[in-house]
């Protein structure tokens, strides 16, 4: 039986792990800077498809820097859902090669119901998101199943049309 903390505590624990790795972590936002890129975690129960589209289209994010704010260009966005995300959002990412490179989706709904297997859609090259998956596996015994359909066999790709 998986005993996962509240989503905000889970992200905060992961951010502590990132600090130990020497990565810069925003104190107020859920943003990690590693290997020259900003990695943003967005956790939400539900998101409207238009809101999702608007947020993923905007690569800039304001982060608190002392008493002021600065704007950074976010390279990767992970959406972490404690409830099942809408299929339209999963499809929008899975069918868009540009989004597949920058957006990861984590459906933790089953983990919050005590199961040890969760769904993910992560085709990014984000070292932070890969470490997030290892963190969930090591700390909470979660395993992931990819939501991407398998690629067709290479032999089918090489056949003339």
Coordinates of N, CA, C and O in Angstrom, one line a residue:
X1 N 0.8 -1.2 0.0 CA 0.0 0.0 0.0 C 0.9 1.2 0.0 O 1.8 1.4 0.8
X2 N 0.6 2.1 -0.9 CA 1.4 3.4 -1.1 C 0.8 4.4 -0.2 O -0.4 4.6 -0.1
X3 N 1.7 5.1 0.6 CA 1.2 6.2 1.4 C 1.9 7.5 0.9 O 3.0 7.9 1.4
X4 N 1.3 8.1 0.0 CA 1.9 9.3 -0.7 C 1.4 10.5 0.1 O 0.2 10.7 0.4
X5 N 2.4 11.5 0.4 CA 2.0 12.7 1.0 C 1.2 13.6 0.1 O 1.1 13.4 -1.1
X6 N 0.6 14.6 0.7 CA -0.2 15.6 -0.1 C 0.7 16.1 -1.2 O 1.9 16.2 -1.1
X7 N 0.1 16.5 -2.4 CA 0.9 16.8 -3.5 C 1.9 17.9 -3.3 O 3.0 17.9 -3.7
X8 N 1.5 19.0 -2.5 CA 2.4 20.1 -2.2 C 3.6 19.6 -1.4 O 4.7 20.1 -1.5
X9 N 3.4 18.7 -0.4 CA 4.5 18.1 0.4 C 5.4 17.3 -0.5 O 6.6 17.3 -0.3
X10 N 4.8 16.5 -1.4 CA 5.6 15.7 -2.3 C 6.5 16.5 -3.1 O 7.7 16.2 -3.2
X11 N 6.0 17.6 -3.7 CA 6.9 18.4 -4.5 C 8.0 19.1 -3.7 O 9.1 19.2 -4.1
X12 N 7.6 19.5 -2.5 CA 8.6 20.2 -1.6 C 9.7 19.2 -1.2 O 10.9 19.5 -1.1
X13 N 9.3 17.9 -0.9 CA 10.3 16.9 -0.6 C 11.3 16.7 -1.8 O 12.5 16.5 -1.6
X14 N 10.7 16.7 -3.0 CA 11.5 16.5 -4.2 C 12.4 17.7 -4.4 O 13.6 17.6 -4.7
X15 N 11.9 18.9 -4.1 CA 12.8 20.1 -4.2 C 13.9 20.1 -3.2 O 15.1 20.5 -3.6
X16 N 13.7 19.5 -2.0 CA 14.8 19.3 -1.1 C 15.9 18.4 -1.7 O 17.1 18.6 -1.5
X17 N 15.4 17.4 -2.3 CA 16.4 16.4 -3.0 C 17.2 17.1 -4.0 O 18.4 16.9 -4.2
X18 N 16.5 18.0 -4.8 CA 17.2 18.8 -5.8 C 18.3 19.7 -5.2 O 19.4 19.8 -5.8
X19 N 18.0 20.3 -4.1 CA 19.0 21.2 -3.4 C 20.2 20.3 -3.1 O 21.3 20.8 -3.2
X20 N 20.0 19.1 -2.6 CA 21.1 18.3 -2.2 C 21.9 17.9 -3.4 O 23.1 17.6 -3.3
X21 N 21.3 17.8 -4.6 CA 22.1 17.5 -5.8 C 22.9 18.7 -6.3 O 23.6 18.7 -7.3
X22 N 22.7 19.9 -5.7 CA 23.4 21.1 -6.1 C 22.6 21.9 -7.1 O 23.2 22.9 -7.7
X23 N 21.4 21.6 -7.4 CA 20.6 22.3 -8.4 C 20.0 23.5 -7.7 O 19.7 23.5 -6.5
X24 N 19.8 24.6 -8.4 CA 19.1 25.8 -7.9 C 17.6 25.5 -7.8 O 17.0 25.0 -8.8
X25 N 17.0 25.8 -6.7 CA 15.6 25.6 -6.5 C 15.0 26.9 -6.0 O 15.4 27.5 -5.0
X26 N 13.9 27.3 -6.7 CA 13.2 28.5 -6.2 C 12.5 28.2 -4.9 O 12.0 27.2 -4.6
X27 N 12.7 29.2 -4.0 CA 12.1 29.1 -2.7 C 10.6 29.2 -2.7 O 9.9 28.6 -1.9
X28 N 10.1 30.0 -3.6 CA 8.6 30.3 -3.6 C 7.9 29.6 -4.7 O 6.7 29.3 -4.6
X29 N 8.5 29.3 -5.8 CA 7.8 28.6 -7.0 C 8.4 27.2 -7.1 O 9.4 26.9 -6.5
X30 N 7.7 26.4 -7.8 CA 8.1 25.0 -8.0 C 8.9 24.9 -9.3 O 8.6 24.2 -10.2
X31 N 10.1 25.6 -9.3 CA 11.0 25.6 -10.4 C 12.4 25.2 -10.0 O 12.8 25.6 -8.9
X32 N 13.0 24.4 -10.8 CA 14.3 23.9 -10.5 C 15.2 24.3 -11.7 O 14.8 24.1 -12.9
X33 N 16.4 24.8 -11.5 CA 17.3 25.1 -12.6 C 18.5 24.1 -12.5 O 19.2 23.9 -11.5
X34 N 18.6 23.3 -13.6 CA 19.6 22.3 -13.6 C 20.1 22.2 -15.1 O 19.3 22.2 -16.0
X35 N 21.4 22.0 -15.2 CA 22.1 21.8 -16.5 C 21.6 22.9 -17.5 O 21.3 22.6 -18.7
X36 N 21.6 24.1 -17.1 CA 21.3 25.2 -18.0 C 19.9 25.4 -18.4 O 19.6 26.2 -19.2
X37 N 18.9 24.7 -17.7 CA 17.5 24.8 -18.1 C 16.6 24.9 -16.9 O 17.0 24.4 -15.8
X38 N 15.5 25.6 -17.0 CA 14.5 25.7 -16.0 C 13.5 24.7 -16.2 O 12.9 24.5 -17.3
X39 N 13.1 24.0 -15.1 CA 12.1 22.9 -15.1 C 11.0 23.3 -14.1 O 11.3 23.5 -12.9
X40 N 9.8 23.4 -14.6 CA 8.7 23.9 -13.8 C 7.7 22.8 -13.5 O 7.3 22.1 -14.4
X41 N 7.4 22.7 -12.2 CA 6.4 21.7 -11.8 C 5.1 22.5 -11.6 O 5.0 23.5 -10.8
X42 N 4.0 22.0 -12.2 CA 2.7 22.5 -12.0 C 1.8 21.4 -11.5 O 1.7 20.4 -12.1
X43 N 1.3 21.6 -10.3 CA 0.4 20.5 -9.7 C -1.0 21.1 -9.6 O -1.2 22.2 -9.1
X44 N -1.9 20.3 -10.0 CA -3.3 20.8 -10.0 C -4.3 19.6 -10.0 O -3.9 18.5 -10.6
X45 N -5.4 19.7 -9.4 CA -6.4 18.6 -9.5 C -7.0 18.6 -10.9 O -7.1 17.5 -11.5
X46 N -7.4 19.7 -11.4 CA -8.0 19.8 -12.7 C -7.5 21.0 -13.5 O -7.1 22.0 -12.8
X47 N -7.5 20.9 -14.8 CA -7.1 22.0 -15.6 C -8.0 22.0 -16.8 O -8.2 20.9 -17.4
X48 N -8.5 23.2 -17.2 CA -9.3 23.3 -18.4 C -8.3 23.2 -19.6 O -7.2 23.8 -19.5
X49 N -8.7 22.5 -20.7 CA -7.8 22.4 -21.8 C -7.3 23.7 -22.4 O -6.1 23.8 -22.7
X50 N -8.1 24.8 -22.4 CA -7.6 26.1 -22.8 C -6.6 26.7 -21.9 O -5.6 27.3 -22.3
X51 N -6.8 26.5 -20.6 CA -5.8 26.9 -19.6 C -4.5 26.2 -19.8 O -3.4 26.8 -19.8
X52 N -4.6 24.9 -20.0 CA -3.4 24.1 -20.2 C -2.6 24.6 -21.5 O -1.4 24.8 -21.5
X53 N -3.4 24.8 -22.5 CA -2.8 25.3 -23.8 C -2.1 26.6 -23.6 O -1.0 26.8 -24.1
X54 N -2.8 27.5 -22.9 CA -2.2 28.9 -22.7 C -0.9 28.8 -21.8 O 0.1 29.5 -22.2
X55 N -0.9 28.0 -20.8 CA 0.3 27.9 -19.9 C 1.5 27.2 -20.7 O 2.6 27.7 -20.6
X56 N 1.2 26.2 -21.4 CA 2.3 25.5 -22.1 C 2.8 26.3 -23.3 O 3.9 26.1 -23.7
X57 N 2.0 27.2 -23.9 CA 2.4 28.0 -25.0 C 3.3 29.1 -24.5 O 4.2 29.6 -25.2
X58 N 3.2 29.5 -23.2 CA 4.0 30.6 -22.7 C 5.2 30.0 -21.9 O 5.1 29.4 -20.9
X59 N 6.4 30.2 -22.5 CA 7.6 29.7 -21.9 C 8.2 30.5 -20.8 O 9.2 30.2 -20.2
X60 N 7.6 31.7 -20.6 CA 8.2 32.6 -19.6 C 7.5 32.4 -18.2 O 6.3 32.1 -18.2
X61 N 8.2 32.6 -17.2 CA 7.6 32.4 -15.8 C 8.3 33.5 -14.9 O 9.6 33.6 -15.0
X62 N 7.6 34.1 -14.1 CA 8.2 35.1 -13.2 C 8.5 34.3 -11.9 O 7.6 33.6 -11.4
X63 N 9.7 34.6 -11.4 CA 10.0 33.9 -10.1 C 10.5 35.0 -9.2 O 11.1 36.0 -9.6
X64 N 10.2 34.8 -7.9 CA 10.6 35.8 -6.9 C 12.1 35.7 -6.7 O 12.7 34.7 -6.6
X65 N 12.7 36.9 -6.7 CA 14.2 37.1 -6.5 C 14.4 38.2 -5.5 O 14.5 39.3 -5.8
X66 N 14.5 37.8 -4.2 CA 14.6 38.7 -3.1 C 13.3 39.5 -3.0 O 12.3 38.9 -2.8
X67 N 13.4 40.8 -3.1 CA 12.1 41.6 -2.9 C 11.5 41.9 -4.3 O 10.4 42.5 -4.3
X68 N 12.1 41.4 -5.4 CA 11.5 41.7 -6.7 C 11.3 40.3 -7.4 O 11.5 39.3 -6.8
X69 N 10.9 40.4 -8.6 CA 10.7 39.3 -9.5 C 11.6 39.4 -10.7 O 11.9 40.5 -11.2
X70 N 11.9 38.2 -11.3 CA 12.6 38.2 -12.6 C 11.9 37.1 -13.4 O 11.2 36.2 -12.9
X71 N 12.0 37.3 -14.7 CA 11.3 36.4 -15.7 C 12.4 35.5 -16.2 O 13.5 35.9 -16.6
X72 N 12.0 34.2 -16.2 CA 12.9 33.2 -16.8 C 12.2 32.4 -17.9 O 11.0 32.4 -18.0
X73 N 13.0 31.9 -18.8 CA 12.5 31.1 -19.9 C 12.5 29.6 -19.5 O 13.5 29.0 -19.3
X74 N 11.3 29.0 -19.3 CA 11.1 27.7 -18.9 C 11.3 26.7 -20.0 O 10.6 26.9 -21.1
X75 N 12.2 25.8 -19.9 CA 12.5 24.8 -20.9 C 11.5 23.6 -20.9 O 11.2 23.0 -21.9
X76 N 11.2 23.2 -19.6 CA 10.4 22.0 -19.4 C 9.3 22.2 -18.4 O 9.5 22.9 -17.4
X77 N 8.1 21.7 -18.6 CA 7.0 21.8 -17.7 C 6.5 20.4 -17.4 O 6.2 19.6 -18.3
X78 N 6.4 20.1 -16.1 CA 5.8 18.8 -15.6 C 4.5 19.2 -15.0 O 4.4 20.0 -14.1
X79 N 3.4 18.5 -15.5 CA 2.1 18.7 -14.9 C 1.9 17.4 -14.0 O 2.0 16.3 -14.5
X80 N 1.7 17.7 -12.7 CA 1.5 16.6 -11.7 C 0.0 16.6 -11.3 O -0.4 17.6 -10.6
X81 N -0.7 15.5 -11.5 CA -2.1 15.5 -11.2 C -2.4 14.5 -10.1 O -2.1 13.3 -10.3
X82 N -3.1 14.9 -9.1 CA -3.5 13.9 -8.1 C -4.8 13.2 -8.5 O -5.3 12.3 -7.8
X83 N -5.4 13.7 -9.5 CA -6.7 13.1 -10.1 C -6.4 12.9 -11.6 O -5.5 13.6 -12.2
X84 N -7.1 12.0 -12.2 CA -6.9 11.8 -13.7 C -7.0 13.0 -14.5 O -8.0 13.7 -14.4
X85 N -6.0 13.3 -15.3 CA -6.1 14.5 -16.2 C -7.1 14.2 -17.4 O -7.3 13.0 -17.7
X86 N -7.6 15.2 -18.0 CA -8.5 15.0 -19.1 C -7.8 14.3 -20.3 O -6.6 14.6 -20.5
X87 N -8.5 13.4 -20.9 CA -7.9 12.7 -22.1 C -7.5 13.7 -23.2 O -6.5 13.5 -23.9
X88 N -8.2 14.8 -23.3 CA -7.9 15.8 -24.3 C -6.5 16.4 -24.1 O -5.8 16.7 -25.1
X89 N -6.1 16.5 -22.9 CA -4.8 17.0 -22.6 C -3.7 16.0 -22.9 O -2.7 16.3 -23.5
X90 N -4.0 14.8 -22.5 CA -3.0 13.7 -22.8 C -2.8 13.6 -24.3 O -1.7 13.5 -24.8
X91 N -3.9 13.6 -25.1 CA -3.9 13.5 -26.5 C -3.2 14.7 -27.1 O -2.4 14.6 -28.1
X92 N -3.4 15.9 -26.6 CA -2.8 17.1 -27.1 C -1.3 17.0 -27.0 O -0.6 17.4 -27.9
X93 N -0.8 16.5 -25.9 CA 0.7 16.3 -25.8 C 1.2 15.2 -26.6 O 2.2 15.3 -27.3
X94 N 0.5 14.1 -26.6 CA 1.0 12.9 -27.3 C 1.0 13.1 -28.8 O 1.9 12.5 -29.5
X95 N 0.2 13.9 -29.3 CA 0.1 14.1 -30.8 C 0.9 15.3 -31.3 O 0.9 15.6 -32.5
X96 N 1.6 16.0 -30.4 CA 2.3 17.2 -30.8 C 3.8 17.0 -30.5 O 4.2 17.1 -29.3
X97 N 4.6 16.8 -31.5 CA 6.0 16.5 -31.2 C 6.7 17.6 -30.4 O 7.6 17.4 -29.6
X98 N 6.4 18.9 -30.7 CA 7.0 20.0 -29.9 C 6.6 19.9 -28.4 O 7.5 20.1 -27.6
X99 N 5.4 19.6 -28.1 CA 5.0 19.5 -26.7 C 5.6 18.3 -26.1 O 6.0 18.3 -24.9
X100 N 5.7 17.2 -26.8 CA 6.4 16.0 -26.3 C 7.8 16.2 -25.8 O 8.2 15.6 -24.9
X101 N 8.5 17.2 -26.4 CA 9.8 17.5 -26.1 C 9.9 18.4 -24.8 O 11.0 18.4 -24.2
X102 N 8.8 19.0 -24.5 CA 8.9 20.0 -23.3 C 8.0 19.7 -22.2 O 8.1 20.3 -21.1
X103 N 6.9 18.9 -22.4 CA 5.9 18.7 -21.4 C 5.8 17.3 -20.9 O 5.8 16.4 -21.7
X104 N 5.8 17.1 -19.6 CA 5.6 15.8 -19.0 C 4.3 15.8 -18.2 O 4.0 16.8 -17.6
X105 N 3.6 14.7 -18.3 CA 2.4 14.6 -17.5 C 2.5 13.4 -16.5 O 3.0 12.3 -16.9
X106 N 2.2 13.6 -15.3 CA 2.2 12.6 -14.3 C 0.8 12.4 -13.6 O 0.3 13.4 -13.0
X107 N 0.2 11.3 -13.8 CA -1.1 11.0 -13.3 C -0.9 10.1 -12.0 O -0.7 8.9 -12.1
X108 N -1.0 10.8 -10.9 CA -0.7 10.1 -9.6 C -2.0 9.7 -8.9 O -2.0 9.3 -7.7
X109 N -3.1 9.7 -9.6 CA -4.4 9.4 -9.0 C -4.4 8.0 -8.4 O -4.9 7.8 -7.3
X110 N -3.9 7.0 -9.1 CA -3.9 5.7 -8.6 C -3.0 5.5 -7.3 O -3.4 4.8 -6.4
X111 N -1.9 6.3 -7.3 CA -1.1 6.2 -6.1 C -1.8 6.8 -4.9 O -1.7 6.3 -3.8
X112 N -2.6 7.8 -5.1 CA -3.4 8.4 -4.0 C -4.5 7.5 -3.6 O -5.1 7.7 -2.5
X113 N -4.8 6.5 -4.4 CA -5.8 5.5 -4.1 C -5.2 4.2 -3.5 O -5.8 3.2 -3.3
X114 N -3.8 4.3 -3.3 CA -3.1 3.2 -2.6 C -2.4 2.2 -3.6 O -1.8 1.2 -3.1
X115 N -2.5 2.4 -4.9 CA -1.9 1.5 -5.8 C -0.4 2.0 -6.1 O -0.1 3.1 -5.8
X116 N 0.4 1.1 -6.6 CA 1.8 1.4 -6.7 C 2.2 1.7 -8.2 O 3.3 1.9 -8.5
X117 N 1.2 1.7 -9.1 CA 1.5 1.9 -10.5 C 0.8 3.2 -10.9 O -0.4 3.3 -10.7
X118 N 1.5 4.1 -11.6 CA 1.0 5.4 -12.1 C 1.2 5.5 -13.6 O 2.1 4.9 -14.1
X119 N 0.5 6.4 -14.2 CA 0.7 6.7 -15.6 C 1.5 7.9 -15.8 O 1.4 8.9 -15.0
X120 N 2.3 7.9 -16.8 CA 3.1 9.1 -17.1 C 3.2 9.3 -18.6 O 3.0 8.3 -19.4
X121 N 3.5 10.5 -19.0 CA 3.8 10.8 -20.4 C 5.0 11.7 -20.3 O 4.8 12.9 -20.0
X122 N 6.2 11.2 -20.5 CA 7.4 12.0 -20.4 C 8.4 11.5 -21.5 O 9.1 10.5 -21.3
X123 N 8.4 12.3 -22.5 CA 9.4 12.1 -23.6 C 10.4 13.2 -23.6 O 11.1 13.4 -24.6
X124 N 10.4 14.0 -22.6 CA 11.4 15.1 -22.5 C 12.8 14.6 -22.2 O 13.0 13.4 -21.9
X125 N 13.7 15.5 -22.4 CA 15.1 15.1 -22.0 C 15.5 15.8 -20.7 O 16.6 16.0 -20.3
X126 N 14.5 16.1 -19.9 CA 14.7 16.8 -18.6 C 15.3 15.9 -17.5 O 14.7 14.9 -17.1
X127 N 16.5 16.2 -17.1 CA 17.2 15.5 -16.1 C 16.4 15.6 -14.7 O 16.4 14.6 -13.9
X128 N 15.7 16.7 -14.5 CA 15.0 16.9 -13.3 C 13.8 16.0 -13.3 O 13.5 15.3 -12.3
X129 N 13.1 15.9 -14.4 CA 11.9 15.0 -14.4 C 12.3 13.5 -14.3 O 11.6 12.7 -13.7
X130 N 13.4 13.2 -14.9 CA 13.9 11.8 -14.8 C 14.2 11.5 -13.3 O 13.9 10.4 -12.8
X131 N 14.8 12.5 -12.6 CA 15.1 12.3 -11.2 C 13.8 12.3 -10.4 O 13.8 11.6 -9.4
X132 N 12.8 13.1 -10.8 CA 11.5 13.0 -10.1 C 10.9 11.6 -10.1 O 10.4 11.1 -9.1
X133 N 11.0 11.0 -11.3 CA 10.5 9.6 -11.4 C 11.3 8.7 -10.5 O 10.8 7.8 -9.8
X134 N 12.7 8.8 -10.5 CA 13.5 8.0 -9.6 C 13.2 8.2 -8.2 O 13.1 7.3 -7.3
X135 N 12.9 9.5 -7.8 CA 12.5 9.8 -6.4 C 11.2 9.1 -6.0 O 11.1 8.5 -5.0
X136 N 10.2 9.2 -6.9 CA 9.0 8.5 -6.6 C 9.1 7.0 -6.5 O 8.5 6.4 -5.7
X137 N 10.0 6.4 -7.3 CA 10.2 5.0 -7.3 C 10.9 4.6 -6.0 O 10.5 3.7 -5.3
X138 N 12.0 5.4 -5.6 CA 12.8 5.0 -4.5 C 12.1 5.3 -3.2 O 12.1 4.5 -2.2
X139 N 11.5 6.5 -3.1 CA 10.9 6.9 -1.8 C 9.5 6.3 -1.5 O 9.1 6.1 -0.4
X140 N 8.7 6.0 -2.6 CA 7.3 5.6 -2.4 C 7.0 4.3 -3.2 O 5.8 4.0 -3.3
X141 N 8.0 3.7 -3.7 CA 7.8 2.4 -4.4 C 6.8 2.5 -5.6 O 6.0 1.6 -5.8
X142 N 6.7 3.6 -6.2 CA 5.9 3.8 -7.4 C 6.6 3.3 -8.6 O 7.8 3.4 -8.8
X143 N 5.8 2.8 -9.5 CA 6.3 2.4 -10.9 C 5.4 3.1 -11.9 O 4.3 3.5 -11.6
X144 N 6.0 3.4 -13.1 CA 5.2 4.1 -14.1 C 5.0 3.3 -15.3 O 5.8 2.5 -15.7
X145 N 3.8 3.5 -15.9 CA 3.5 3.0 -17.2 C 3.3 4.2 -18.1 O 2.7 5.2 -17.8
X146 N 4.0 4.1 -19.3 CA 3.9 5.2 -20.2 C 2.6 5.3 -20.9 O 2.0 4.2 -21.3
X147 N 2.1 6.5 -21.1 CA 0.8 6.7 -21.8 C 0.9 6.8 -23.3 O 0.0 6.9 -24.0
X148 N 2.2 6.8 -23.8 CA 2.4 6.9 -25.3 C 2.1 5.6 -25.9 O 2.5 4.5 -25.4
X149 N 1.4 5.6 -27.0 CA 1.2 4.3 -27.7 C 2.6 3.8 -28.3 O 3.4 4.6 -28.6
X150 N 2.8 2.5 -28.3 CA 4.1 2.0 -28.8 C 4.3 2.4 -30.3 O 3.3 2.5 -31.0
X151 N 5.5 2.7 -30.6 CA 5.8 3.0 -32.0 C 5.6 1.8 -32.9 O 5.8 0.7 -32.5
X152 N 5.2 2.1 -34.2 CA 5.1 0.9 -35.1 C 6.4 0.2 -35.3 O 7.5 0.9 -35.2
X153 N 6.4 -1.1 -35.6 CA 7.7 -1.7 -35.9 C 8.5 -1.0 -37.0 O 7.9 -0.5 -37.9
X154 N 9.8 -1.1 -36.9 CA 10.6 -0.4 -37.8 C 10.4 -0.9 -39.3 O 10.4 -0.1 -40.2
X155 N 10.0 -2.2 -39.4 CA 9.8 -2.7 -40.7 C 8.6 -2.0 -41.4 O 8.6 -1.9 -42.6
X156 N 7.6 -1.6 -40.6 CA 6.5 -0.9 -41.2 C 6.9 0.5 -41.6 O 6.4 1.0 -42.6
X157 N 7.8 1.1 -40.9 CA 8.2 2.5 -41.2 C 9.0 2.5 -42.5 O 9.1 3.5 -43.2
X158 N 9.7 1.4 -42.9 CA 10.6 1.3 -44.0 C 9.9 0.9 -45.3 O 10.5 1.0 -46.4
X159 N 8.6 0.5 -45.2 CA 7.9 0.1 -46.4 C 7.4 1.3 -47.2 O 7.0 2.2 -46.6
X160 N 7.6 1.2 -48.5 CA 7.1 2.3 -49.4 C 5.6 2.4 -49.3 O 4.9 1.4 -49.1
X161 N 5.1 3.6 -49.5 CA 3.6 3.8 -49.4 C 3.0 3.5 -50.8 O 3.3 3.6 -51.8

